[in-house]
């Protein structure tokens, strides 16, 4: 199976280009919050995976590569991913 790290890095780099504070830690509030760039990276990865939000959450939690690359312990809940996607202007990101 091909490594997902290149796409994870690409999404992370694109997300950091889109925010005002790209140096903010991925989860500055611990497990209860995520930096804006982290939220955008998750949404980009979700779009790249082309899975529903529950499958995406499961894949994120099962993927050590994502947790390591984004420096997080656990991915957000699928409902949080859905809410973030509604807040992000995907046209602008594309």
XYZ file of C-alpha atoms in Angstrom:
94
model
C 0.000 0.000 0.000
C 1.267 3.452 -0.934
C 2.185 5.864 1.853
C -0.335 8.572 2.677
C 2.323 10.850 4.201
C 2.879 12.920 1.020
C -0.814 13.816 0.744
C -1.014 14.504 4.480
C 1.985 16.858 4.208
C 0.489 18.544 1.156
C -2.824 19.152 2.938
C -0.976 20.412 6.021
C 1.140 22.819 3.952
C -1.864 24.116 1.992
C -3.798 24.648 5.219
C -0.917 26.572 6.810
C -0.773 28.881 3.770
C -4.428 29.743 4.268
C -4.348 30.901 7.924
C -3.033 33.919 9.812
C -1.149 31.866 12.425
C 0.487 28.861 10.734
C 2.863 28.294 13.664
C 0.069 27.658 16.167
C 0.271 24.170 17.698
C -2.113 21.650 16.103
C -4.115 21.242 19.317
C -3.361 24.341 21.409
C -6.201 23.642 23.853
C -5.305 19.998 24.253
C -7.820 17.378 23.180
C -10.706 19.846 23.197
C -9.551 22.188 20.451
C -7.678 22.328 17.178
C -5.833 25.134 15.415
C -7.473 26.623 12.338
C -4.824 25.149 10.040
C -5.423 21.702 11.558
C -9.154 21.989 10.900
C -8.523 22.933 7.273
C -6.014 20.086 6.849
C -8.612 17.621 8.131
C -11.212 18.967 5.707
C -8.789 18.729 2.787
C -7.913 15.160 3.767
C -11.604 14.312 4.061
C -12.172 15.621 0.519
C -9.174 13.650 -0.737
C -10.395 10.402 0.872
C -13.886 10.763 -0.599
C -15.474 8.907 2.326
C -18.362 9.824 4.606
C -17.541 11.606 7.861
C -17.784 8.506 10.074
C -15.411 6.551 7.814
C -13.078 9.532 7.673
C -12.989 9.797 11.485
C -12.222 6.080 11.769
C -9.469 6.318 9.151
C -7.941 9.343 10.899
C -7.934 7.554 14.262
C -6.441 4.406 12.734
C -3.740 6.308 10.854
C -0.570 6.806 12.863
C 0.819 8.805 9.924
C -1.866 11.481 10.316
C -1.458 11.710 14.065
C 2.322 11.993 13.746
C 2.319 14.440 10.832
C -0.255 16.742 12.456
C 1.113 16.172 15.964
C -2.221 15.191 17.515
C -3.327 12.368 19.817
C -6.812 11.802 18.415
C -8.839 13.069 15.500
C -11.985 15.147 15.941
C -15.403 13.528 16.027
C -17.190 13.064 12.680
C -19.804 15.669 13.686
C -17.036 18.193 14.291
C -15.557 17.429 10.861
C -18.964 18.029 9.298
C -19.338 21.371 11.108
C -15.855 22.473 10.062
C -16.536 21.629 6.437
C -19.620 23.840 6.507
C -17.509 26.726 7.849
C -14.646 26.440 5.341
C -14.999 27.929 1.877
C -13.886 24.948 -0.216
C -13.998 26.961 -3.435
C -11.312 29.240 -2.042
C -9.165 26.277 -0.958
C -9.467 24.530 -4.321
